[in-house]
mmCIF file of C-alpha atoms in Angstrom:
data_model
loop_
_atom_site.group_PDB
_atom_site.id
_atom_site.type_symbol
_atom_site.label_atom_id
_atom_site.label_comp_id
_atom_site.label_asym_id
_atom_site.label_seq_id
_atom_site.Cartn_x
_atom_site.Cartn_y
_atom_site.Cartn_z
ATOM 1 C CA MET V 1 36.035 206.424 44.265
ATOM 2 C CA ASN V 2 32.758 207.893 45.853
ATOM 3 C CA PRO V 3 32.500 208.270 49.273
ATOM 4 C CA LEU V 4 29.984 205.105 49.822
ATOM 5 C CA GLU V 5 32.686 202.544 48.052
ATOM 6 C CA ALA V 6 35.665 204.068 50.282
ATOM 7 C CA GLU V 7 33.054 203.527 53.346
ATOM 8 C CA GLY V 8 32.835 199.857 52.151
ATOM 9 C CA ARG V 9 36.170 199.285 51.989
ATOM 10 C CA THR V 10 37.322 200.667 54.938
ATOM 11 C CA ARG V 11 34.544 198.502 56.669
ATOM 12 C CA SER V 12 35.662 195.869 55.132
ATOM 13 C CA GLY V 13 39.302 195.860 55.857
ATOM 14 C CA ILE V 14 38.078 197.103 59.382
ATOM 15 C CA ILE V 15 36.236 193.357 59.546
ATOM 16 C CA ILE V 16 39.113 191.923 58.481
ATOM 17 C CA LEU V 17 41.412 193.161 60.851
ATOM 18 C CA ILE V 18 38.849 191.938 63.631
ATOM 19 C CA VAL V 19 38.217 188.350 62.493
ATOM 20 C CA TRP V 20 42.224 188.044 62.177
ATOM 21 C CA ILE V 21 42.760 189.554 66.161
ATOM 22 C CA ASN V 22 40.106 186.711 66.936
ATOM 23 C CA LEU V 23 41.306 184.085 65.258
ATOM 24 C CA ARG V 24 44.951 184.264 66.650
ATOM 25 C CA PRO V 25 45.424 182.163 69.623
ATOM 26 C CA LYS V 26 45.756 184.610 72.871
ATOM 27 C CA GLY V 27 48.463 183.502 75.869
ATOM 28 C CA SER V 28 45.651 182.076 77.894
ATOM 29 C CA ASP V 29 44.225 179.759 75.040
ATOM 30 C CA ILE V 30 47.344 177.750 73.713
ATOM 31 C CA PRO V 31 47.062 174.336 75.182
ATOM 32 C CA LYS V 32 48.674 174.022 79.301
ATOM 33 C CA CYS V 33 51.298 171.345 78.865
ATOM 34 C CA SER V 34 52.778 169.850 82.100
ATOM 35 C CA ILE V 35 54.615 166.384 83.271
ATOM 36 C CA GLU V 36 52.816 164.338 85.374
ATOM 37 C CA TYR V 37 54.704 160.836 85.827
ATOM 38 C CA PHE V 38 58.503 160.141 85.077
ATOM 39 C CA TYR V 39 60.464 156.855 85.728
ATOM 40 C CA VAL V 40 63.650 155.596 85.296
ATOM 41 C CA PRO V 41 63.813 151.651 86.977
ATOM 42 C CA SER V 42 67.189 152.039 86.448
ATOM 43 C CA LEU V 43 67.936 154.871 88.600
ATOM 44 C CA ASN V 44 65.944 153.100 91.691
ATOM 45 C CA LYS V 45 68.128 152.048 94.332
ATOM 46 C CA THR V 46 65.931 149.965 95.938
ATOM 47 C CA LEU V 47 66.058 147.711 93.253
ATOM 48 C CA ASN V 48 68.578 146.055 91.146
ATOM 49 C CA SER V 49 67.460 147.493 88.267
ATOM 50 C CA ARG V 50 70.177 148.877 86.678
ATOM 51 C CA HIS V 51 69.559 146.907 82.718
ATOM 52 C CA ASN V 52 66.194 148.205 82.515
ATOM 53 C CA THR V 53 66.676 150.247 79.927
ATOM 54 C CA THR V 54 63.087 152.246 79.978
ATOM 55 C CA LEU V 55 61.923 155.840 80.337
ATOM 56 C CA ASN V 56 58.164 155.633 81.465
ATOM 57 C CA PHE V 57 56.157 159.271 81.223
ATOM 58 C CA MET V 58 52.850 160.647 81.149
ATOM 59 C CA VAL V 59 52.344 164.195 79.782
ATOM 60 C CA ARG V 60 48.963 165.656 80.197
ATOM 61 C CA LEU V 61 47.455 168.849 77.743
ATOM 62 C CA ASP V 62 44.934 171.060 78.979
ATOM 63 C CA ASN V 63 42.819 172.833 76.764
ATOM 64 C CA PRO V 64 41.697 175.786 78.595
ATOM 65 C CA ASN V 65 39.231 177.058 75.579
ATOM 66 C CA SER V 66 35.383 176.669 76.284
ATOM 67 C CA GLU V 67 34.554 177.591 72.919
ATOM 68 C CA GLN V 68 37.459 176.159 70.510
ATOM 69 C CA GLY V 69 38.806 172.524 70.554
ATOM 70 C CA ILE V 70 42.053 171.712 69.293
ATOM 71 C CA TYR V 71 43.184 169.366 66.462
ATOM 72 C CA TYR V 72 47.431 168.623 67.555
ATOM 73 C CA ASP V 73 49.593 167.596 64.549
ATOM 74 C CA ASP V 74 52.039 164.945 65.929
ATOM 75 C CA VAL V 75 53.222 165.501 69.425
ATOM 76 C CA HIS V 76 57.080 165.086 69.492
ATOM 77 C CA LEU V 77 58.923 164.356 72.658
ATOM 78 C CA SER V 78 63.036 164.829 73.245
ATOM 79 C CA PHE V 79 64.374 163.950 75.947
ATOM 80 C CA SER V 80 67.905 164.474 77.310
ATOM 81 C CA SER V 81 70.636 165.239 79.797
ATOM 82 C CA VAL V 82 70.339 169.008 81.293
ATOM 83 C CA THR V 83 73.713 168.855 79.481
ATOM 84 C CA TYR V 84 71.599 168.379 76.069
ATOM 85 C CA VAL V 85 73.177 164.735 75.468
ATOM 86 C CA PHE V 86 70.271 163.021 73.534
ATOM 87 C CA ILE V 87 68.746 160.257 75.309
ATOM 88 C CA ALA V 88 65.347 159.424 73.076
ATOM 89 C CA ASN V 89 62.388 160.839 71.222
ATOM 90 C CA TYR V 90 59.111 159.704 71.221
ATOM 91 C CA THR V 91 55.767 160.644 69.059
ATOM 92 C CA VAL V 92 52.361 160.895 70.247
ATOM 93 C CA PRO V 93 49.807 160.187 67.441
ATOM 94 C CA ARG V 94 47.846 163.407 66.002
ATOM 95 C CA PHE V 95 44.474 163.996 68.428
ATOM 96 C CA TYR V 96 41.697 166.045 68.600
ATOM 97 C CA GLN V 97 40.578 168.094 72.257
ATOM 98 C CA GLY V 98 37.389 168.694 72.937
ATOM 99 C CA ARG V 99 36.505 171.946 74.395
ATOM 100 C CA LYS V 100 37.769 172.021 78.353
ATOM 101 C CA LYS V 101 38.880 168.637 78.047
ATOM 102 C CA LYS V 102 42.137 167.235 79.283
ATOM 103 C CA ALA V 103 44.410 164.794 77.644
ATOM 104 C CA LYS V 104 47.038 162.073 79.471
ATOM 105 C CA LYS V 105 49.135 160.644 76.957
ATOM 106 C CA TRP V 106 51.472 157.266 78.688
ATOM 107 C CA GLY V 107 54.389 156.593 76.750
ATOM 108 C CA GLN V 108 57.662 154.588 77.422
ATOM 109 C CA VAL V 109 60.791 155.071 75.568
ATOM 110 C CA VAL V 110 63.099 152.001 74.891
ATOM 111 C CA PRO V 111 65.700 151.152 74.484
ATOM 112 C CA LEU V 112 67.395 153.669 76.262
ATOM 113 C CA ASN V 113 71.339 154.891 76.417
ATOM 114 C CA ASN V 114 71.867 153.719 79.572
ATOM 115 C CA GLN V 115 74.960 155.046 80.621
ATOM 116 C CA THR V 116 73.369 158.609 79.383
ATOM 117 C CA VAL V 117 71.091 157.948 82.428
ATOM 118 C CA LEU V 118 73.926 157.516 84.541
ATOM 119 C CA GLU V 119 75.982 160.507 83.634
ATOM 120 C CA ALA V 120 72.794 162.720 84.813
ATOM 121 C CA VAL V 121 73.032 162.034 88.265
ATOM 122 C CA LEU V 122 74.276 164.964 90.983
ATOM 123 C CA PRO V 123 77.009 165.167 93.065
ATOM 124 C CA ASN V 124 73.475 165.475 95.545
ATOM 125 C CA GLY V 125 72.047 162.430 94.431
ATOM 126 C CA LEU V 126 68.716 163.355 91.857
ATOM 127 C CA ALA V 127 69.509 162.935 88.486
ATOM 128 C CA SER V 128 68.192 165.517 85.840
ATOM 129 C CA PHE V 129 66.653 165.452 83.098
ATOM 130 C CA ARG V 130 65.283 167.859 79.864
ATOM 131 C CA ILE V 131 61.993 167.171 78.391
ATOM 132 C CA ASN V 132 61.024 169.237 75.048
ATOM 133 C CA MET V 133 57.342 169.031 73.243
ATOM 134 C CA LYS V 134 56.801 170.309 69.947
ATOM 135 C CA THR V 135 53.695 170.063 67.893
ATOM 136 C CA GLN V 136 51.528 172.286 65.524
ATOM 137 C CA VAL V 137 47.702 173.226 66.286
ATOM 138 C CA ARG V 138 44.708 174.334 64.763
ATOM 139 C CA TYR V 139 41.775 175.786 66.722
ATOM 140 C CA LYS V 140 38.215 174.719 65.694
ATOM 141 C CA ASN V 141 34.770 176.418 66.748
ATOM 142 C CA SER V 142 31.659 175.751 65.679
ATOM 143 C CA PHE V 143 32.292 177.489 62.005
ATOM 144 C CA TRP V 144 36.030 176.617 60.945
ATOM 145 C CA LYS V 145 39.470 175.806 61.515
ATOM 146 C CA THR V 146 42.215 178.035 62.017
ATOM 147 C CA ARG V 147 45.399 178.233 60.264
ATOM 148 C CA ARG V 148 48.511 175.821 62.366
ATOM 149 C CA PHE V 149 50.429 177.683 65.477
ATOM 150 C CA GLY V 150 53.263 175.990 66.701
ATOM 151 C CA VAL V 151 53.784 174.498 69.930
ATOM 152 C CA ASP V 152 57.607 174.367 71.070
ATOM 153 C CA VAL V 153 57.676 173.730 75.376
ATOM 154 C CA GLY V 154 59.913 172.611 77.407
ATOM 155 C CA ALA V 155 61.194 171.876 81.201
ATOM 156 C CA GLU V 156 63.254 169.559 84.011
ATOM 157 C CA VAL V 157 62.822 166.936 85.604
ATOM 158 C CA GLU V 158 64.544 166.003 88.587
ATOM 159 C CA VAL V 159 64.498 162.339 89.692
ATOM 160 C CA ASN V 160 65.250 161.099 92.925
ATOM 161 C CA GLY V 161 66.948 157.723 94.357
ATOM 162 C CA ASP V 162 63.142 156.158 94.132
ATOM 163 C CA GLY V 163 63.594 156.891 90.135
ATOM 164 C CA VAL V 164 60.722 159.327 90.107
ATOM 165 C CA LYS V 165 60.335 163.087 89.392
ATOM 166 C CA ALA V 166 61.139 164.516 92.911
ATOM 167 C CA ASN V 167 58.086 167.034 92.660
ATOM 168 C CA LYS V 168 55.219 164.841 92.987
ATOM 169 C CA LYS V 169 53.309 167.851 91.737
ATOM 170 C CA GLY V 170 52.548 168.226 87.671
ATOM 171 C CA ILE V 171 56.163 169.979 86.217
ATOM 172 C CA ARG V 172 54.692 173.075 83.570
ATOM 173 C CA MET V 173 56.412 172.742 80.411
ATOM 174 C CA LYS V 174 56.778 176.371 79.419
ATOM 175 C CA LYS V 175 58.173 177.980 76.043
ATOM 176 C CA PRO V 176 61.410 179.373 75.927
ATOM 177 C CA ASP V 177 62.209 183.275 76.681
ATOM 178 C CA SER V 178 61.429 184.718 72.668
ATOM 179 C CA SER V 179 58.987 186.796 73.878
ATOM 180 C CA SER V 180 60.757 189.953 72.270
ATOM 181 C CA SER V 181 60.655 187.900 68.965
ATOM 182 C CA SER V 182 57.303 187.099 69.136
ATOM 183 C CA SER V 183 56.177 191.188 70.267
ATOM 184 C CA LEU V 184 57.889 192.279 66.746
ATOM 185 C CA ARG V 185 56.168 189.529 64.987
ATOM 186 C CA SER V 186 53.190 190.784 66.057
ATOM 187 C CA TYR V 187 53.888 194.494 65.362
ATOM 188 C CA PHE V 188 55.311 193.761 62.338
ATOM 189 C CA HIS V 189 51.567 191.921 61.411
ATOM 190 C CA VAL V 190 49.121 194.718 63.194
ATOM 191 C CA CYS V 191 51.540 197.541 60.681
ATOM 192 C CA VAL V 192 50.880 195.309 57.774
ATOM 193 C CA LEU V 193 47.431 195.622 58.056
ATOM 194 C CA MET V 194 46.471 199.022 59.045
ATOM 195 C CA ASN V 195 48.659 200.108 55.964
ATOM 196 C CA LEU V 196 45.847 197.763 53.941
ATOM 197 C CA LEU V 197 43.321 199.703 55.968
ATOM 198 C CA VAL V 198 44.832 202.919 54.652
ATOM 199 C CA PHE V 199 44.889 201.294 51.402
ATOM 200 C CA PHE V 200 41.536 200.299 50.652
ATOM 201 C CA ALA V 201 40.265 203.836 52.284
ATOM 202 C CA LEU V 202 42.588 205.853 49.876
ATOM 203 C CA CYS V 203 41.845 203.492 46.542
#
């Protein structure tokens, strides 16, 4: 191979690497998810509503990107006690979210295992629940859509004697602590791409 061909392949490899890096979502690009409203009528001590087996909630999804919209697949929510006793599931249908937009998704789970709810009450009078959210998203800029990236986050919610979440502020949903495995996967991908660059340069 002559030097011009080798240089051309090297440049192509560098371009591929740059495009790949820019298409991968950074931590600041992923949707910000939070629980803004959570109400369990059967835990409201001022009402005689122990047979009201509903759970009412609102989750908010924020797109922090000013240059990319987000396509969400179906958003799957799972409700359980903090000891991971299953309570209910809920699915938000797929949707598109524009740049720097916020989406509020209201929902109600019914019927709800009322005994499981009562067992979630702690000795201090508060009840504690766990909400997990899973979906896949694609990012869209002016020219193309990326491949799908998984979103797997969750949070614990404490409910007071009025049946509403004790924390008046939104509760941020965070991903499980898997930073080490994510770093290893990223390192592996970079190594593969660097090897490809070397291959193009030597061929």
